[in-house]
mmCIF file with all atom_site columns, C-alpha atoms in Angstrom:
data_model
loop_
_atom_site.group_PDB
_atom_site.id
_atom_site.type_symbol
_atom_site.label_atom_id
_atom_site.label_alt_id
_atom_site.label_comp_id
_atom_site.label_asym_id
_atom_site.label_entity_id
_atom_site.label_seq_id
_atom_site.pdbx_PDB_ins_code
_atom_site.Cartn_x
_atom_site.Cartn_y
_atom_site.Cartn_z
_atom_site.occupancy
_atom_site.B_iso_or_equiv
_atom_site.pdbx_formal_charge
_atom_site.auth_seq_id
_atom_site.auth_comp_id
_atom_site.auth_asym_id
_atom_site.auth_atom_id
_atom_site.pdbx_PDB_model_num
ATOM 1   C CA . MET N 1 1   ? 243.312 121.137 -98.460  1.00 0.00 ? 3   MET N CA 1
ATOM 2   C CA . THR N 1 2   ? 245.131 120.364 -95.230  1.00 0.00 ? 4   THR N CA 1
ATOM 3   C CA . ALA N 1 3   ? 247.626 122.800 -93.771  1.00 0.00 ? 5   ALA N CA 1
ATOM 4   C CA . THR N 1 4   ? 249.892 122.618 -90.740  1.00 0.00 ? 6   THR N CA 1
ATOM 5   C CA . LEU N 1 5   ? 251.778 125.479 -89.177  1.00 0.00 ? 7   LEU N CA 1
ATOM 6   C CA . GLN N 1 6   ? 254.926 124.739 -87.164  1.00 0.00 ? 8   GLN N CA 1
ATOM 7   C CA . LEU N 1 7   ? 256.029 127.426 -84.725  1.00 0.00 ? 9   LEU N CA 1
ATOM 8   C CA . LEU N 1 8   ? 258.013 125.250 -82.304  1.00 0.00 ? 10  LEU N CA 1
ATOM 9   C CA . GLY N 1 9   ? 261.679 124.929 -83.144  1.00 0.00 ? 11  GLY N CA 1
ATOM 10  C CA . CYS N 1 10  ? 261.268 126.859 -86.386  1.00 0.00 ? 12  CYS N CA 1
ATOM 11  C CA . TRP N 1 11  ? 258.662 128.482 -88.620  1.00 0.00 ? 13  TRP N CA 1
ATOM 12  C CA . ARG N 1 12  ? 257.240 126.147 -91.265  1.00 0.00 ? 14  ARG N CA 1
ATOM 13  C CA . LEU N 1 13  ? 254.014 126.051 -93.226  1.00 0.00 ? 15  LEU N CA 1
ATOM 14  C CA . ALA N 1 14  ? 253.043 122.855 -95.036  1.00 0.00 ? 16  ALA N CA 1
ATOM 15  C CA . VAL N 1 15  ? 250.078 122.586 -97.383  1.00 0.00 ? 17  VAL N CA 1
ATOM 16  C CA . SER N 1 16  ? 248.917 119.094 -98.351  1.00 0.00 ? 18  SER N CA 1
ATOM 17  C CA . GLY N 1 17  ? 252.166 117.778 -96.873  1.00 0.00 ? 19  GLY N CA 1
ATOM 18  C CA . ARG N 1 18  ? 254.484 120.043 -98.865  1.00 0.00 ? 20  ARG N CA 1
ATOM 19  C CA . ALA N 1 19  ? 256.501 122.883 -97.321  1.00 0.00 ? 21  ALA N CA 1
ATOM 20  C CA . VAL N 1 20  ? 255.634 126.338 -98.627  1.00 0.00 ? 22  VAL N CA 1
ATOM 21  C CA . ALA N 1 21  ? 258.122 129.207 -98.847  1.00 0.00 ? 23  ALA N CA 1
ATOM 22  C CA . VAL N 1 22  ? 256.741 132.267 -97.052  1.00 0.00 ? 24  VAL N CA 1
ATOM 23  C CA . PRO N 1 23  ? 258.520 135.652 -96.766  1.00 0.00 ? 25  PRO N CA 1
ATOM 24  C CA . ARG N 1 24  ? 259.374 136.772 -93.232  1.00 0.00 ? 26  ARG N CA 1
ATOM 25  C CA . ARG N 1 25  ? 256.997 139.757 -93.445  1.00 0.00 ? 27  ARG N CA 1
ATOM 26  C CA . ASP N 1 26  ? 254.089 137.354 -94.011  1.00 0.00 ? 28  ASP N CA 1
ATOM 27  C CA . GLN N 1 27  ? 255.419 134.792 -91.511  1.00 0.00 ? 29  GLN N CA 1
ATOM 28  C CA . ARG N 1 28  ? 255.128 137.255 -88.627  1.00 0.00 ? 30  ARG N CA 1
ATOM 29  C CA . VAL N 1 29  ? 251.523 138.134 -89.528  1.00 0.00 ? 31  VAL N CA 1
ATOM 30  C CA . ILE N 1 30  ? 250.490 134.480 -89.761  1.00 0.00 ? 32  ILE N CA 1
ATOM 31  C CA . ALA N 1 31  ? 252.332 133.683 -86.513  1.00 0.00 ? 33  ALA N CA 1
ATOM 32  C CA . ALA N 1 32  ? 250.644 136.547 -84.660  1.00 0.00 ? 34  ALA N CA 1
ATOM 33  C CA . ILE N 1 33  ? 247.210 135.495 -85.887  1.00 0.00 ? 35  ILE N CA 1
ATOM 34  C CA . ALA N 1 34  ? 247.933 131.904 -84.807  1.00 0.00 ? 36  ALA N CA 1
ATOM 35  C CA . LEU N 1 35  ? 249.284 132.757 -81.356  1.00 0.00 ? 37  LEU N CA 1
ATOM 36  C CA . LEU N 1 36  ? 247.200 135.686 -80.182  1.00 0.00 ? 38  LEU N CA 1
ATOM 37  C CA . ASP N 1 37  ? 243.519 135.551 -79.361  1.00 0.00 ? 39  ASP N CA 1
ATOM 38  C CA . PRO N 1 38  ? 241.430 136.672 -82.359  1.00 0.00 ? 40  PRO N CA 1
ATOM 39  C CA . ARG N 1 39  ? 242.094 140.397 -82.700  1.00 0.00 ? 41  ARG N CA 1
ATOM 40  C CA . PRO N 1 40  ? 240.421 143.103 -84.792  1.00 0.00 ? 42  PRO N CA 1
ATOM 41  C CA . ARG N 1 41  ? 242.601 144.183 -87.699  1.00 0.00 ? 43  ARG N CA 1
ATOM 42  C CA . ARG N 1 42  ? 243.254 147.600 -86.208  1.00 0.00 ? 44  ARG N CA 1
ATOM 43  C CA . GLN N 1 43  ? 244.521 146.102 -82.953  1.00 0.00 ? 45  GLN N CA 1
ATOM 44  C CA . LEU N 1 44  ? 246.690 143.486 -84.648  1.00 0.00 ? 46  LEU N CA 1
ATOM 45  C CA . ALA N 1 45  ? 248.257 146.158 -86.858  1.00 0.00 ? 47  ALA N CA 1
ATOM 46  C CA . GLU N 1 46  ? 249.201 148.230 -83.807  1.00 0.00 ? 48  GLU N CA 1
ATOM 47  C CA . ILE N 1 47  ? 250.710 145.165 -82.097  1.00 0.00 ? 49  ILE N CA 1
ATOM 48  C CA . LEU N 1 48  ? 252.858 144.260 -85.099  1.00 0.00 ? 50  LEU N CA 1
ATOM 49  C CA . TRP N 1 49  ? 253.938 147.819 -85.975  1.00 0.00 ? 51  TRP N CA 1
ATOM 50  C CA . PRO N 1 50  ? 253.961 149.668 -82.641  1.00 0.00 ? 52  PRO N CA 1
ATOM 51  C CA . ASP N 1 51  ? 256.491 152.357 -83.585  1.00 0.00 ? 53  ASP N CA 1
ATOM 52  C CA . GLY N 1 52  ? 254.810 153.986 -86.578  1.00 0.00 ? 54  GLY N CA 1
ATOM 53  C CA . SER N 1 53  ? 251.545 155.792 -87.052  1.00 0.00 ? 55  SER N CA 1
ATOM 54  C CA . ARG N 1 54  ? 248.235 153.937 -86.836  1.00 0.00 ? 56  ARG N CA 1
ATOM 55  C CA . ASP N 1 55  ? 247.537 154.578 -90.532  1.00 0.00 ? 57  ASP N CA 1
ATOM 56  C CA . HIS N 1 56  ? 250.957 153.214 -91.521  1.00 0.00 ? 58  HIS N CA 1
ATOM 57  C CA . ALA N 1 57  ? 250.449 150.097 -89.378  1.00 0.00 ? 59  ALA N CA 1
ATOM 58  C CA . GLN N 1 58  ? 247.048 149.404 -90.884  1.00 0.00 ? 60  GLN N CA 1
ATOM 59  C CA . ALA N 1 59  ? 248.386 149.921 -94.412  1.00 0.00 ? 61  ALA N CA 1
ATOM 60  C CA . ASN N 1 60  ? 251.187 147.424 -93.731  1.00 0.00 ? 62  ASN N CA 1
ATOM 61  C CA . LEU N 1 61  ? 248.714 144.858 -92.458  1.00 0.00 ? 63  LEU N CA 1
ATOM 62  C CA . ARG N 1 62  ? 246.423 145.317 -95.471  1.00 0.00 ? 64  ARG N CA 1
ATOM 63  C CA . VAL N 1 63  ? 249.327 144.647 -97.831  1.00 0.00 ? 65  VAL N CA 1
ATOM 64  C CA . ASN N 1 64  ? 250.420 141.546 -95.893  1.00 0.00 ? 66  ASN N CA 1
ATOM 65  C CA . LEU N 1 65  ? 246.902 140.140 -95.663  1.00 0.00 ? 67  LEU N CA 1
ATOM 66  C CA . SER N 1 66  ? 246.410 140.663 -99.380  1.00 0.00 ? 68  SER N CA 1
ATOM 67  C CA . ASP N 1 67  ? 249.669 138.808 -100.120 1.00 0.00 ? 69  ASP N CA 1
ATOM 68  C CA . ILE N 1 68  ? 248.767 135.940 -97.783  1.00 0.00 ? 70  ILE N CA 1
ATOM 69  C CA . ARG N 1 69  ? 245.283 135.488 -99.206  1.00 0.00 ? 71  ARG N CA 1
ATOM 70  C CA . ARG N 1 70  ? 246.610 135.618 -102.779 1.00 0.00 ? 72  ARG N CA 1
ATOM 71  C CA . HIS N 1 71  ? 249.591 133.298 -102.382 1.00 0.00 ? 73  HIS N CA 1
ATOM 72  C CA . TYR N 1 72  ? 248.318 130.976 -99.614  1.00 0.00 ? 74  TYR N CA 1
ATOM 73  C CA . PRO N 1 73  ? 244.547 130.686 -100.064 1.00 0.00 ? 75  PRO N CA 1
ATOM 74  C CA . GLY N 1 74  ? 242.699 128.869 -97.317  1.00 0.00 ? 76  GLY N CA 1
ATOM 75  C CA . ILE N 1 75  ? 245.199 129.711 -94.549  1.00 0.00 ? 77  ILE N CA 1
ATOM 76  C CA . LEU N 1 76  ? 243.227 132.605 -93.069  1.00 0.00 ? 78  LEU N CA 1
ATOM 77  C CA . ALA N 1 77  ? 239.547 132.651 -92.179  1.00 0.00 ? 79  ALA N CA 1
ATOM 78  C CA . ASP N 1 78  ? 237.493 135.286 -93.920  1.00 0.00 ? 80  ASP N CA 1
ATOM 79  C CA . SER N 1 79  ? 236.650 137.088 -90.709  1.00 0.00 ? 81  SER N CA 1
ATOM 80  C CA . ASP N 1 80  ? 237.339 140.033 -88.472  1.00 0.00 ? 82  ASP N CA 1
ATOM 81  C CA . PRO N 1 81  ? 238.631 139.498 -85.783  1.00 0.00 ? 83  PRO N CA 1
ATOM 82  C CA . LEU N 1 82  ? 241.362 137.744 -87.726  1.00 0.00 ? 84  LEU N CA 1
ATOM 83  C CA . SER N 1 83  ? 241.989 134.032 -87.231  1.00 0.00 ? 85  SER N CA 1
ATOM 84  C CA . LEU N 1 84  ? 243.415 131.039 -89.036  1.00 0.00 ? 86  LEU N CA 1
ATOM 85  C CA . ALA N 1 85  ? 241.055 128.923 -91.100  1.00 0.00 ? 87  ALA N CA 1
ATOM 86  C CA . PRO N 1 86  ? 239.464 126.100 -89.049  1.00 0.00 ? 88  PRO N CA 1
ATOM 87  C CA . GLY N 1 87  ? 241.389 123.348 -90.858  1.00 0.00 ? 89  GLY N CA 1
ATOM 88  C CA . VAL N 1 88  ? 244.866 124.731 -90.171  1.00 0.00 ? 90  VAL N CA 1
ATOM 89  C CA . GLY N 1 89  ? 246.687 122.718 -87.517  1.00 0.00 ? 91  GLY N CA 1
ATOM 90  C CA . VAL N 1 90  ? 249.194 124.473 -85.234  1.00 0.00 ? 92  VAL N CA 1
ATOM 91  C CA . ASP N 1 91  ? 251.808 122.543 -83.261  1.00 0.00 ? 93  ASP N CA 1
ATOM 92  C CA . VAL N 1 92  ? 251.493 124.866 -80.250  1.00 0.00 ? 94  VAL N CA 1
ATOM 93  C CA . ALA N 1 93  ? 248.000 123.446 -79.746  1.00 0.00 ? 95  ALA N CA 1
ATOM 94  C CA . SER N 1 94  ? 249.523 119.962 -79.453  1.00 0.00 ? 96  SER N CA 1
ATOM 95  C CA . LEU N 1 95  ? 251.854 121.213 -76.728  1.00 0.00 ? 97  LEU N CA 1
ATOM 96  C CA . ARG N 1 96  ? 248.904 122.647 -74.805  1.00 0.00 ? 98  ARG N CA 1
ATOM 97  C CA . LEU N 1 97  ? 247.095 119.309 -75.040  1.00 0.00 ? 99  LEU N CA 1
ATOM 98  C CA . LEU N 1 98  ? 250.151 117.205 -74.214  1.00 0.00 ? 100 LEU N CA 1
ATOM 99  C CA . PRO N 1 99  ? 249.397 116.679 -70.478  1.00 0.00 ? 101 PRO N CA 1
ATOM 100 C CA . SER N 1 100 ? 246.003 115.149 -71.283  1.00 0.00 ? 102 SER N CA 1
ATOM 101 C CA . ILE N 1 101 ? 247.508 113.075 -74.116  1.00 0.00 ? 103 ILE N CA 1
ATOM 102 C CA . ILE N 1 102 ? 250.236 111.733 -71.828  1.00 0.00 ? 104 ILE N CA 1
ATOM 103 C CA . ASP N 1 103 ? 247.684 110.897 -69.140  1.00 0.00 ? 105 ASP N CA 1
ATOM 104 C CA . GLY N 1 104 ? 246.183 108.177 -71.325  1.00 0.00 ? 106 GLY N CA 1
ATOM 105 C CA . GLU N 1 105 ? 249.424 106.890 -72.853  1.00 0.00 ? 107 GLU N CA 1
ATOM 106 C CA . THR N 1 106 ? 250.937 103.616 -71.653  1.00 0.00 ? 108 THR N CA 1
ATOM 107 C CA . GLU N 1 107 ? 253.469 102.858 -74.405  1.00 0.00 ? 109 GLU N CA 1
ATOM 108 C CA . CYS N 1 108 ? 256.989 104.030 -73.604  1.00 0.00 ? 110 CYS N CA 1
ATOM 109 C CA . SER N 1 109 ? 257.795 104.259 -77.318  1.00 0.00 ? 111 SER N CA 1
ATOM 110 C CA . ARG N 1 110 ? 254.989 106.788 -77.807  1.00 0.00 ? 112 ARG N CA 1
ATOM 111 C CA . LEU N 1 111 ? 256.064 108.677 -74.698  1.00 0.00 ? 113 LEU N CA 1
ATOM 112 C CA . ARG N 1 112 ? 259.591 108.851 -76.145  1.00 0.00 ? 114 ARG N CA 1
ATOM 113 C CA . GLU N 1 113 ? 258.135 110.329 -79.351  1.00 0.00 ? 115 GLU N CA 1
ATOM 114 C CA . TRP N 1 114 ? 256.380 113.020 -77.327  1.00 0.00 ? 116 TRP N CA 1
ATOM 115 C CA . LEU N 1 115 ? 259.622 113.605 -75.438  1.00 0.00 ? 117 LEU N CA 1
ATOM 116 C CA . GLU N 1 116 ? 261.363 114.323 -78.745  1.00 0.00 ? 118 GLU N CA 1
ATOM 117 C CA . PHE N 1 117 ? 258.540 116.717 -79.626  1.00 0.00 ? 119 PHE N CA 1
ATOM 118 C CA . ALA N 1 118 ? 258.945 118.511 -76.279  1.00 0.00 ? 120 ALA N CA 1
ATOM 119 C CA . ARG N 1 119 ? 262.732 118.655 -76.748  1.00 0.00 ? 121 ARG N CA 1
ATOM 120 C CA . ARG N 1 120 ? 262.361 121.055 -79.704  1.00 0.00 ? 122 ARG N CA 1
ATOM 121 C CA . ALA N 1 121 ? 259.275 122.868 -78.423  1.00 0.00 ? 123 ALA N CA 1
ATOM 122 C CA . GLU N 1 122 ? 260.793 126.349 -78.174  1.00 0.00 ? 124 GLU N CA 1
ATOM 123 C CA . LEU N 1 123 ? 258.585 128.999 -79.687  1.00 0.00 ? 125 LEU N CA 1
ATOM 124 C CA . LEU N 1 124 ? 260.131 130.715 -82.706  1.00 0.00 ? 126 LEU N CA 1
ATOM 125 C CA . PRO N 1 125 ? 263.751 130.716 -81.475  1.00 0.00 ? 127 PRO N CA 1
ATOM 126 C CA . GLY N 1 126 ? 265.719 133.639 -82.839  1.00 0.00 ? 128 GLY N CA 1
ATOM 127 C CA . TRP N 1 127 ? 262.640 135.858 -83.133  1.00 0.00 ? 129 TRP N CA 1
ATOM 128 C CA . TYR N 1 128 ? 262.915 138.966 -80.973  1.00 0.00 ? 130 TYR N CA 1
ATOM 129 C CA . GLU N 1 129 ? 259.728 140.993 -81.030  1.00 0.00 ? 131 GLU N CA 1
ATOM 130 C CA . THR N 1 130 ? 257.962 142.682 -78.142  1.00 0.00 ? 132 THR N CA 1
ATOM 131 C CA . TRP N 1 131 ? 254.574 141.169 -78.939  1.00 0.00 ? 133 TRP N CA 1
ATOM 132 C CA . LEU N 1 132 ? 256.112 137.689 -78.883  1.00 0.00 ? 134 LEU N CA 1
ATOM 133 C CA . ASP N 1 133 ? 257.827 137.876 -75.474  1.00 0.00 ? 135 ASP N CA 1
ATOM 134 C CA . LEU N 1 134 ? 254.787 136.867 -73.412  1.00 0.00 ? 136 LEU N CA 1
ATOM 135 C CA . GLU N 1 135 ? 253.846 134.071 -75.815  1.00 0.00 ? 137 GLU N CA 1
ATOM 136 C CA . GLN N 1 136 ? 257.379 132.661 -75.701  1.00 0.00 ? 138 GLN N CA 1
ATOM 137 C CA . GLU N 1 137 ? 257.281 132.634 -71.899  1.00 0.00 ? 139 GLU N CA 1
ATOM 138 C CA . ARG N 1 138 ? 253.887 130.925 -71.880  1.00 0.00 ? 140 ARG N CA 1
ATOM 139 C CA . VAL N 1 139 ? 255.151 128.232 -74.231  1.00 0.00 ? 141 VAL N CA 1
ATOM 140 C CA . ARG N 1 140 ? 258.329 127.856 -72.162  1.00 0.00 ? 142 ARG N CA 1
ATOM 141 C CA . GLN N 1 141 ? 256.251 127.116 -69.060  1.00 0.00 ? 143 GLN N CA 1
ATOM 142 C CA . LEU N 1 142 ? 254.019 124.706 -70.997  1.00 0.00 ? 144 LEU N CA 1
ATOM 143 C CA . ARG N 1 143 ? 257.123 122.937 -72.273  1.00 0.00 ? 145 ARG N CA 1
ATOM 144 C CA . LEU N 1 144 ? 258.689 122.620 -68.815  1.00 0.00 ? 146 LEU N CA 1
ATOM 145 C CA . SER N 1 145 ? 255.460 121.270 -67.353  1.00 0.00 ? 147 SER N CA 1
ATOM 146 C CA . ALA N 1 146 ? 255.082 118.783 -70.220  1.00 0.00 ? 148 ALA N CA 1
ATOM 147 C CA . LEU N 1 147 ? 258.681 117.594 -69.810  1.00 0.00 ? 149 LEU N CA 1
ATOM 148 C CA . GLU N 1 148 ? 258.171 116.890 -66.118  1.00 0.00 ? 150 GLU N CA 1
ATOM 149 C CA . ILE N 1 149 ? 254.863 115.090 -66.727  1.00 0.00 ? 151 ILE N CA 1
ATOM 150 C CA . LEU N 1 150 ? 256.576 113.013 -69.395  1.00 0.00 ? 152 LEU N CA 1
ATOM 151 C CA . GLY N 1 151 ? 259.469 112.291 -67.031  1.00 0.00 ? 153 GLY N CA 1
ATOM 152 C CA . ARG N 1 152 ? 257.224 111.185 -64.189  1.00 0.00 ? 154 ARG N CA 1
ATOM 153 C CA . THR N 1 153 ? 255.189 108.991 -66.543  1.00 0.00 ? 155 THR N CA 1
ATOM 154 C CA . LEU N 1 154 ? 258.304 107.373 -68.005  1.00 0.00 ? 156 LEU N CA 1
ATOM 155 C CA . LEU N 1 155 ? 259.536 106.825 -64.460  1.00 0.00 ? 157 LEU N CA 1
ATOM 156 C CA . LYS N 1 156 ? 256.257 105.106 -63.584  1.00 0.00 ? 158 LYS N CA 1
ATOM 157 C CA . TYR N 1 157 ? 256.727 102.685 -66.474  1.00 0.00 ? 159 TYR N CA 1
ATOM 158 C CA . GLY N 1 158 ? 260.351 101.958 -65.568  1.00 0.00 ? 160 GLY N CA 1
ATOM 159 C CA . ASP N 1 159 ? 262.095 103.989 -68.278  1.00 0.00 ? 161 ASP N CA 1
ATOM 160 C CA . ALA N 1 160 ? 264.868 105.585 -66.222  1.00 0.00 ? 162 ALA N CA 1
ATOM 161 C CA . ASP N 1 161 ? 266.813 106.841 -69.253  1.00 0.00 ? 163 ASP N CA 1
ATOM 162 C CA . GLY N 1 162 ? 263.749 108.573 -70.693  1.00 0.00 ? 164 GLY N CA 1
ATOM 163 C CA . ALA N 1 163 ? 262.911 110.166 -67.368  1.00 0.00 ? 165 ALA N CA 1
ATOM 164 C CA . LEU N 1 164 ? 266.494 111.360 -66.993  1.00 0.00 ? 166 LEU N CA 1
ATOM 165 C CA . SER N 1 165 ? 266.422 112.872 -70.485  1.00 0.00 ? 167 SER N CA 1
ATOM 166 C CA . ALA N 1 166 ? 263.188 114.744 -69.697  1.00 0.00 ? 168 ALA N CA 1
ATOM 167 C CA . ALA N 1 167 ? 264.636 116.137 -66.459  1.00 0.00 ? 169 ALA N CA 1
ATOM 168 C CA . THR N 1 168 ? 267.902 117.155 -68.110  1.00 0.00 ? 170 THR N CA 1
ATOM 169 C CA . ILE N 1 169 ? 266.145 118.988 -70.957  1.00 0.00 ? 171 ILE N CA 1
ATOM 170 C CA . ALA N 1 170 ? 264.008 120.856 -68.424  1.00 0.00 ? 172 ALA N CA 1
ATOM 171 C CA . LEU N 1 171 ? 267.056 121.819 -66.349  1.00 0.00 ? 173 LEU N CA 1
ATOM 172 C CA . ASP N 1 172 ? 268.902 123.064 -69.424  1.00 0.00 ? 174 ASP N CA 1
ATOM 173 C CA . ALA N 1 173 ? 266.001 125.478 -69.916  1.00 0.00 ? 175 ALA N CA 1
ATOM 174 C CA . GLU N 1 174 ? 265.592 126.410 -66.237  1.00 0.00 ? 176 GLU N CA 1
ATOM 175 C CA . PRO N 1 175 ? 268.537 125.475 -63.973  1.00 0.00 ? 177 PRO N CA 1
ATOM 176 C CA . TRP N 1 176 ? 266.734 126.464 -60.745  1.00 0.00 ? 178 TRP N CA 1
ATOM 177 C CA . ARG N 1 177 ? 263.779 124.080 -61.213  1.00 0.00 ? 179 ARG N CA 1
ATOM 178 C CA . GLU N 1 178 ? 263.890 121.917 -58.103  1.00 0.00 ? 180 GLU N CA 1
ATOM 179 C CA . SER N 1 179 ? 261.115 119.586 -59.254  1.00 0.00 ? 181 SER N CA 1
ATOM 180 C CA . SER N 1 180 ? 263.306 118.663 -62.226  1.00 0.00 ? 182 SER N CA 1
ATOM 181 C CA . TYR N 1 181 ? 266.227 117.909 -59.908  1.00 0.00 ? 183 TYR N CA 1
ATOM 182 C CA . GLU N 1 182 ? 263.926 115.600 -57.956  1.00 0.00 ? 184 GLU N CA 1
ATOM 183 C CA . LEU N 1 183 ? 262.982 113.831 -61.183  1.00 0.00 ? 185 LEU N CA 1
ATOM 184 C CA . GLN N 1 184 ? 266.647 113.534 -62.123  1.00 0.00 ? 186 GLN N CA 1
ATOM 185 C CA . MET N 1 185 ? 267.463 112.016 -58.714  1.00 0.00 ? 187 MET N CA 1
ATOM 186 C CA . ARG N 1 186 ? 264.602 109.523 -58.920  1.00 0.00 ? 188 ARG N CA 1
ATOM 187 C CA . ALA N 1 187 ? 265.658 108.470 -62.420  1.00 0.00 ? 189 ALA N CA 1
ATOM 188 C CA . HIS N 1 188 ? 269.164 107.695 -61.146  1.00 0.00 ? 190 HIS N CA 1
ATOM 189 C CA . ILE N 1 189 ? 267.698 105.787 -58.198  1.00 0.00 ? 191 ILE N CA 1
ATOM 190 C CA . LEU N 1 190 ? 265.510 103.714 -60.529  1.00 0.00 ? 192 LEU N CA 1
ATOM 191 C CA . ALA N 1 191 ? 268.604 102.896 -62.599  1.00 0.00 ? 193 ALA N CA 1
ATOM 192 C CA . GLY N 1 192 ? 270.446 101.808 -59.428  1.00 0.00 ? 194 GLY N CA 1
ATOM 193 C CA . ASN N 1 193 ? 272.815 104.786 -59.461  1.00 0.00 ? 195 ASN N CA 1
ATOM 194 C CA . ARG N 1 194 ? 272.345 106.067 -55.916  1.00 0.00 ? 196 ARG N CA 1
ATOM 195 C CA . ALA N 1 195 ? 275.733 107.790 -55.872  1.00 0.00 ? 197 ALA N CA 1
ATOM 196 C CA . LEU N 1 196 ? 274.759 109.769 -58.978  1.00 0.00 ? 198 LEU N CA 1
ATOM 197 C CA . ALA N 1 197 ? 271.461 110.720 -57.351  1.00 0.00 ? 199 ALA N CA 1
ATOM 198 C CA . LEU N 1 198 ? 273.360 112.153 -54.372  1.00 0.00 ? 200 LEU N CA 1
ATOM 199 C CA . ARG N 1 199 ? 275.730 113.937 -56.731  1.00 0.00 ? 201 ARG N CA 1
ATOM 200 C CA . VAL N 1 200 ? 272.719 115.603 -58.380  1.00 0.00 ? 202 VAL N CA 1
ATOM 201 C CA . TYR N 1 201 ? 271.539 116.768 -54.970  1.00 0.00 ? 203 TYR N CA 1
ATOM 202 C CA . GLU N 1 202 ? 274.908 118.193 -53.997  1.00 0.00 ? 204 GLU N CA 1
ATOM 203 C CA . SER N 1 203 ? 275.248 119.974 -57.323  1.00 0.00 ? 205 SER N CA 1
ATOM 204 C CA . ALA N 1 204 ? 271.736 121.417 -57.014  1.00 0.00 ? 206 ALA N CA 1
ATOM 205 C CA . ARG N 1 205 ? 272.371 122.529 -53.432  1.00 0.00 ? 207 ARG N CA 1
ATOM 206 C CA . SER N 1 206 ? 275.646 124.229 -54.366  1.00 0.00 ? 208 SER N CA 1
ATOM 207 C CA . MET N 1 207 ? 274.018 126.056 -57.288  1.00 0.00 ? 209 MET N CA 1
ATOM 208 C CA . LEU N 1 208 ? 270.960 127.179 -55.299  1.00 0.00 ? 210 LEU N CA 1
ATOM 209 C CA . LEU N 1 209 ? 273.108 128.510 -52.456  1.00 0.00 ? 211 LEU N CA 1
ATOM 210 C CA . ARG N 1 210 ? 275.466 130.268 -54.834  1.00 0.00 ? 212 ARG N CA 1
ATOM 211 C CA . GLU N 1 211 ? 272.894 131.777 -57.181  1.00 0.00 ? 213 GLU N CA 1
ATOM 212 C CA . LEU N 1 212 ? 269.818 132.290 -54.976  1.00 0.00 ? 214 LEU N CA 1
ATOM 213 C CA . ASP N 1 213 ? 271.140 131.935 -51.411  1.00 0.00 ? 215 ASP N CA 1
ATOM 214 C CA . VAL N 1 214 ? 268.509 129.302 -50.579  1.00 0.00 ? 216 VAL N CA 1
ATOM 215 C CA . GLU N 1 215 ? 268.650 125.712 -49.399  1.00 0.00 ? 217 GLU N CA 1
ATOM 216 C CA . PRO N 1 216 ? 267.010 123.025 -51.549  1.00 0.00 ? 218 PRO N CA 1
ATOM 217 C CA . ALA N 1 217 ? 263.336 122.285 -50.993  1.00 0.00 ? 219 ALA N CA 1
ATOM 218 C CA . PRO N 1 218 ? 262.553 119.775 -48.219  1.00 0.00 ? 220 PRO N CA 1
ATOM 219 C CA . ILE N 1 219 ? 261.557 117.088 -50.729  1.00 0.00 ? 221 ILE N CA 1
ATOM 220 C CA . LEU N 1 220 ? 265.073 117.188 -52.222  1.00 0.00 ? 222 LEU N CA 1
ATOM 221 C CA . SER N 1 221 ? 266.801 117.245 -48.854  1.00 0.00 ? 223 SER N CA 1
ATOM 222 C CA . GLY N 1 222 ? 264.598 114.418 -47.593  1.00 0.00 ? 224 GLY N CA 1
ATOM 223 C CA . LEU N 1 223 ? 265.368 112.316 -50.651  1.00 0.00 ? 225 LEU N CA 1
ATOM 224 C CA . ALA N 1 224 ? 269.098 112.854 -50.140  1.00 0.00 ? 226 ALA N CA 1
ATOM 225 C CA . GLN N 1 225 ? 268.810 111.996 -46.447  1.00 0.00 ? 227 GLN N CA 1
ATOM 226 C CA . GLU N 1 226 ? 267.017 108.736 -47.241  1.00 0.00 ? 228 GLU N CA 1
ATOM 227 C CA . LEU N 1 227 ? 269.802 107.832 -49.644  1.00 0.00 ? 229 LEU N CA 1
ATOM 228 C CA . ARG N 1 228 ? 272.541 108.593 -47.142  1.00 0.00 ? 230 ARG N CA 1
ATOM 229 C CA . TYR N 1 229 ? 271.000 106.725 -44.235  1.00 0.00 ? 231 TYR N CA 1
ATOM 230 C CA . HIS N 1 230 ? 269.194 103.851 -45.890  1.00 0.00 ? 232 HIS N CA 1
ATOM 231 C CA . GLY N 1 231 ? 270.942 103.460 -49.224  1.00 0.00 ? 233 GLY N CA 1
ATOM 232 C CA . SER N 1 232 ? 267.640 103.303 -51.115  1.00 0.00 ? 234 SER N CA 1
ATOM 233 C CA . VAL N 1 233 ? 264.313 105.125 -51.397  1.00 0.00 ? 235 VAL N CA 1
#
């Protein structure tokens, strides 16, 4: 049996290539086991049900684990601390490995495929649980880093549109990210759109001054200065 667990963009469990319907109460237990370091049952129960008594939390977890093992055999390892079975693939692991994967990739078509993967790589959107907050932030930072690495790599291989897409997705998620503005400017320059590159700089400068009361980083200002005085970079 092969099983894959998708947590980026949405929650989805597939067994032998077929999607499996899983109730939300069991989804959150499987997701917590997948995302958190292996935890003893007692600790995981308290994380998932922090507002009730310890006995109530542990009873809830026992019921959920029994349901999961009965209806989805082979998903969980038979261990304590709790963990997924070794053969279960999780898409978050692919996001963590993406920088090293990109490092050896030379085909723009494959890089574009990874860019599409990174585009939707938001951890369990619409889930609002205290235990998940830190994991969502960690994945957000991984995603932003992966998008910029993808953008710089696409830029290196002459794919200005791909690099621009990577920078724009990153800026949609974090509008103050100056390294993404730099990538956006360089993508426009590669495409021969120097005026658009300067427009990006002016927009970034206006936003940073208005929202944070800071000037752009020297690398952005220097890039804009080169464009103004020399017409190219």
